[in-house]
Amino acid sequence: SQTIHQWPATLVQPVGSPLSLECTVEGTSNPNLYWYRQAAGRGLQLLFYSVGIGQISSEVPQNLSASRPQDRQFILSSKKLLLSDSGFYLCAWSVPAGDQYFGPGTRLTVT
Amino acid sequence: GQNIDQPTEMTATEGAIVQINCTYQTSGFNGLFWYQQHAGEAPTFLSYNVLDGLEEKGRFSSFLSRSKGYSYLLLKELQMKDSASYLCAGLSYNTDKLIFGTGTRLQVFP
């Protein structure tokens, strides 16, 4: 069966510090991978999605970036965090045109 | 546009039936998803409708009318554990991107 992992589960970082969130998927090959952010009391906002290694589409302009160095690994990064980057970050995977399944999420607080 | 609209909050009583509506304003969706999200947790998949009609899964059913841009999630025999946010999401046509509504927060009272 397929599983999706995210770490860390929670993170508190000062403004201006770098960020690296990791997501890995097991039990499937060549999945579509997604990064979402959910701000407090708001809906899910798609940040990045990837259909293959090195293929990243950015949905919103921001100070975040994503990379997919391996088939089942998706990394969300920032060089300098802003207060507005606080939120619940969710990684998801799907097969093409299939259901999306979410990881457990990372709660990021930027202070 | 690709707006997904759903009510912000709903309340219901344990044992009752509740219907959560979702409307969308685009012809560019190739299916409609429903997710459940408990506070502080990740969303979990509930249902996916790609054709018109009703899909039933135990206490939960989901309906889609593509011509009307309308879907609903029906929850029967409500339990306290059904208190959660319910997210409606459209699968963008020709891509694998989901466009989410802001979610409906359902509170079930005894």
CSV table of C-alpha atoms in Angstrom, one decimal:
chain,number,residue,atom,x,y,z
A,1,SER,CA,0.0,0.0,0.0
A,2,GLN,CA,1.0,3.6,-0.5
A,3,THR,CA,2.1,5.9,2.3
A,4,ILE,CA,3.2,9.5,2.4
A,5,HIS,CA,5.5,11.0,5.0
A,6,GLN,CA,6.2,14.6,5.9
A,7,TRP,CA,8.7,16.1,8.3
A,8,PRO,CA,9.0,17.8,10.6
A,9,ALA,CA,5.5,17.7,12.1
A,10,THR,CA,5.9,21.2,13.6
A,11,LEU,CA,8.4,23.9,13.2
A,12,VAL,CA,9.0,27.3,14.7
A,13,GLN,CA,11.3,29.6,12.8
A,14,PRO,CA,12.3,33.2,13.0
A,15,VAL,CA,11.7,35.7,10.2
A,16,GLY,CA,14.5,35.6,7.7
A,17,SER,CA,15.6,32.1,8.4
A,18,PRO,CA,15.7,29.4,5.8
A,19,LEU,CA,13.2,26.6,5.4
A,20,SER,CA,13.3,23.0,4.2
A,21,LEU,CA,10.3,20.7,4.4
A,22,GLU,CA,10.5,17.2,3.0
A,23,CYS,CA,7.9,14.8,1.7
A,24,THR,CA,8.4,11.2,0.6
A,25,VAL,CA,6.0,8.7,-0.9
A,26,GLU,CA,6.3,4.9,-0.7
A,27,GLY,CA,4.6,2.2,-2.6
A,28,THR,CA,4.1,3.9,-6.0
A,29,SER,CA,6.1,5.0,-8.9
A,30,ASN,CA,6.1,8.3,-10.8
A,31,PRO,CA,3.4,9.9,-8.7
A,32,ASN,CA,2.2,13.5,-9.2
A,33,LEU,CA,3.3,15.4,-6.1
A,34,TYR,CA,1.8,18.6,-4.7
A,35,TRP,CA,2.5,21.2,-2.0
A,36,TYR,CA,-0.4,23.1,-0.5
A,37,ARG,CA,-0.6,25.7,2.3
A,38,GLN,CA,-3.5,26.2,4.5
A,39,ALA,CA,-3.5,29.4,6.5
A,40,ALA,CA,-5.6,29.6,9.7
A,41,GLY,CA,-9.3,29.4,8.9
A,42,ARG,CA,-8.7,29.4,5.2
A,43,GLY,CA,-8.9,26.9,2.3
A,44,LEU,CA,-6.1,24.9,0.7
A,45,GLN,CA,-3.9,26.9,-1.6
A,46,LEU,CA,-1.9,24.9,-4.2
A,47,LEU,CA,1.7,26.1,-4.2
A,48,PHE,CA,3.6,23.7,-6.4
A,49,TYR,CA,2.9,20.5,-8.3
A,50,SER,CA,5.2,18.1,-10.1
A,51,VAL,CA,4.5,15.4,-12.7
A,52,GLY,CA,8.1,14.0,-12.7
A,53,ILE,CA,11.7,14.4,-11.5
A,54,GLY,CA,12.9,18.0,-12.0
A,55,GLN,CA,9.5,19.1,-13.3
A,56,ILE,CA,8.0,21.7,-11.1
A,57,SER,CA,5.1,24.1,-11.7
A,58,SER,CA,4.6,27.1,-9.5
A,59,GLU,CA,1.1,28.3,-8.9
A,60,VAL,CA,1.6,31.5,-7.0
A,61,PRO,CA,4.5,34.0,-6.9
A,62,GLN,CA,6.2,33.9,-3.5
A,63,ASN,CA,9.5,33.4,-1.7
A,64,LEU,CA,9.1,29.6,-1.7
A,65,SER,CA,10.6,27.1,-4.1
A,66,ALA,CA,10.2,23.4,-4.6
A,67,SER,CA,12.4,20.6,-5.9
A,68,ARG,CA,12.0,17.0,-6.8
A,69,PRO,CA,15.4,15.4,-6.7
A,70,GLN,CA,14.1,11.9,-6.8
A,71,ASP,CA,10.9,10.2,-8.1
A,72,ARG,CA,9.2,10.0,-4.7
A,73,GLN,CA,10.8,13.0,-2.9
A,74,PHE,CA,9.4,16.5,-2.9
A,75,ILE,CA,11.0,19.4,-1.0
A,76,LEU,CA,9.7,22.8,-0.2
A,77,SER,CA,12.3,25.5,0.6
A,78,SER,CA,12.7,29.1,1.3
A,79,LYS,CA,15.9,31.2,1.7
A,80,LYS,CA,14.2,33.8,4.0
A,81,LEU,CA,10.9,33.2,5.7
A,82,LEU,CA,8.3,35.9,6.1
A,83,LEU,CA,5.7,36.1,8.8
A,84,SER,CA,3.0,35.5,6.1
A,85,ASP,CA,4.6,32.0,5.5
A,86,SER,CA,3.1,30.7,8.7
A,87,GLY,CA,0.5,28.0,8.0
A,88,PHE,CA,-0.2,24.3,7.7
A,89,TYR,CA,1.9,22.8,4.8
A,90,LEU,CA,0.5,19.7,3.2
A,91,CYS,CA,2.1,17.4,0.7
A,92,ALA,CA,-0.1,15.2,-1.5
A,93,TRP,CA,0.3,12.6,-4.2
A,94,SER,CA,-1.8,11.1,-6.9
A,95,VAL,CA,-1.7,9.0,-10.0
A,96,PRO,CA,-2.6,11.0,-13.1
A,97,ALA,CA,-6.3,12.1,-13.0
A,98,GLY,CA,-6.6,10.1,-9.7
A,99,ASP,CA,-7.5,10.9,-6.1
A,100,GLN,CA,-5.1,13.0,-4.1
A,101,TYR,CA,-3.9,11.7,-0.8
A,102,PHE,CA,-2.4,14.0,1.8
A,103,GLY,CA,0.5,13.6,4.1
A,104,PRO,CA,0.2,14.4,7.8
A,105,GLY,CA,1.3,18.0,7.3
A,106,THR,CA,3.8,20.4,8.8
A,107,ARG,CA,2.6,23.2,11.0
A,108,LEU,CA,5.0,26.2,10.5
A,109,THR,CA,5.0,29.2,12.8
A,110,VAL,CA,7.2,32.1,11.7
A,111,THR,CA,8.0,34.4,14.6
B,1,GLY,CA,-13.1,31.6,-13.3
B,2,GLN,CA,-12.7,28.5,-11.3
B,3,ASN,CA,-14.5,29.4,-8.1
B,4,ILE,CA,-15.7,26.8,-5.7
B,5,ASP,CA,-18.4,27.9,-3.3
B,6,GLN,CA,-19.6,26.2,-0.2
B,7,PRO,CA,-21.2,27.4,3.1
B,8,THR,CA,-18.8,28.4,5.8
B,9,GLU,CA,-20.5,26.7,8.7
B,10,MET,CA,-23.3,24.3,9.5
B,11,THR,CA,-24.7,22.7,12.6
B,12,ALA,CA,-26.7,19.5,13.1
B,13,THR,CA,-27.8,17.1,15.7
B,14,GLU,CA,-26.5,13.7,16.4
B,15,GLY,CA,-28.4,11.0,14.5
B,16,ALA,CA,-29.7,13.6,11.9
B,17,ILE,CA,-29.0,14.0,8.2
B,18,VAL,CA,-27.1,16.9,6.8
B,19,GLN,CA,-26.5,18.0,3.2
B,20,ILE,CA,-23.4,20.2,2.4
B,21,ASN,CA,-23.7,21.9,-0.9
B,22,CYS,CA,-21.0,23.0,-3.3
B,23,THR,CA,-21.3,25.0,-6.5
B,24,TYR,CA,-18.7,25.7,-9.1
B,25,GLN,CA,-18.5,28.3,-11.8
B,26,THR,CA,-16.5,26.8,-14.6
B,27,SER,CA,-16.8,24.3,-17.3
B,28,GLY,CA,-13.1,23.4,-16.8
B,29,PHE,CA,-13.5,20.7,-14.1
B,30,ASN,CA,-13.3,17.0,-14.8
B,31,GLY,CA,-14.7,15.8,-11.5
B,32,LEU,CA,-15.5,16.8,-8.0
B,33,PHE,CA,-13.9,15.6,-4.8
B,34,TRP,CA,-15.0,15.7,-1.2
B,35,TYR,CA,-12.5,15.6,1.7
B,36,GLN,CA,-13.0,15.5,5.4
B,37,GLN,CA,-10.5,17.5,7.6
B,38,HIS,CA,-10.5,17.3,11.4
B,39,ALA,CA,-9.0,20.2,13.2
B,40,GLY,CA,-5.2,20.2,13.1
B,41,GLU,CA,-5.1,17.2,10.8
B,42,ALA,CA,-4.6,16.6,7.1
B,43,PRO,CA,-7.6,16.1,4.8
B,44,THR,CA,-8.8,12.6,4.1
B,45,PHE,CA,-10.4,11.5,0.9
B,46,LEU,CA,-14.2,10.8,1.0
B,47,SER,CA,-15.5,10.7,-2.5
B,48,TYR,CA,-14.9,11.5,-6.2
B,49,ASN,CA,-17.7,12.1,-8.7
B,50,VAL,CA,-16.8,12.3,-12.3
B,51,LEU,CA,-20.3,11.4,-13.7
B,52,ASP,CA,-23.7,12.8,-12.9
B,53,GLY,CA,-25.6,11.1,-10.1
B,54,LEU,CA,-25.3,9.8,-6.6
B,55,GLU,CA,-22.4,7.8,-5.2
B,56,GLU,CA,-23.1,6.1,-1.9
B,57,LYS,CA,-20.5,4.9,0.6
B,58,GLY,CA,-22.0,3.8,3.8
B,59,ARG,CA,-23.3,6.8,5.8
B,60,PHE,CA,-21.8,9.3,3.2
B,61,SER,CA,-23.1,10.0,-0.2
B,62,SER,CA,-22.0,12.5,-2.8
B,63,PHE,CA,-24.0,13.9,-5.8
B,64,LEU,CA,-22.9,15.7,-8.9
B,65,SER,CA,-24.7,17.6,-11.6
B,66,ARG,CA,-22.2,18.8,-14.2
B,67,SER,CA,-24.8,20.8,-16.1
B,68,LYS,CA,-25.8,22.8,-13.0
B,69,GLY,CA,-22.3,23.1,-11.6
B,70,TYR,CA,-23.5,21.6,-8.4
B,71,SER,CA,-22.5,18.9,-5.9
B,72,TYR,CA,-23.5,17.9,-2.4
B,73,LEU,CA,-22.2,15.7,0.3
B,74,LEU,CA,-24.9,13.9,2.3
B,75,LEU,CA,-24.1,12.6,5.8
B,76,LYS,CA,-26.6,10.3,7.4
B,77,GLU,CA,-26.9,9.1,11.1
B,78,LEU,CA,-24.6,11.8,12.2
B,79,GLN,CA,-22.1,11.0,14.9
B,80,MET,CA,-20.1,13.4,17.1
B,81,LYS,CA,-17.0,12.3,15.3
B,82,ASP,CA,-18.4,13.8,12.1
B,83,SER,CA,-17.7,17.2,13.4
B,84,ALA,CA,-15.0,18.4,11.0
B,85,SER,CA,-14.5,20.6,8.0
B,86,TYR,CA,-15.7,19.2,4.6
B,87,LEU,CA,-13.7,20.4,1.6
B,88,CYS,CA,-15.1,20.4,-1.9
B,89,ALA,CA,-12.5,20.4,-4.7
B,90,GLY,CA,-12.7,20.4,-8.5
B,91,LEU,CA,-10.2,18.6,-10.6
B,92,SER,CA,-9.1,21.0,-13.3
B,93,TYR,CA,-9.7,19.7,-16.8
B,94,ASN,CA,-6.5,18.6,-18.6
B,95,THR,CA,-4.4,19.0,-15.5
B,96,ASP,CA,-4.2,17.1,-12.3
B,97,LYS,CA,-4.7,20.2,-10.1
B,98,LEU,CA,-7.4,20.4,-7.5
B,99,ILE,CA,-9.1,23.7,-6.8
B,100,PHE,CA,-10.4,23.7,-3.3
B,101,GLY,CA,-13.3,25.6,-1.7
B,102,THR,CA,-12.7,27.2,1.7
B,103,GLY,CA,-14.5,24.3,3.4
B,104,THR,CA,-17.6,23.9,5.4
B,105,ARG,CA,-17.2,23.5,9.2
B,106,LEU,CA,-19.8,21.1,10.5
B,107,GLN,CA,-20.5,20.9,14.2
B,108,VAL,CA,-22.6,18.0,15.5
B,109,PHE,CA,-24.3,18.5,18.8
B,110,PRO,CA,-25.7,15.8,21.1
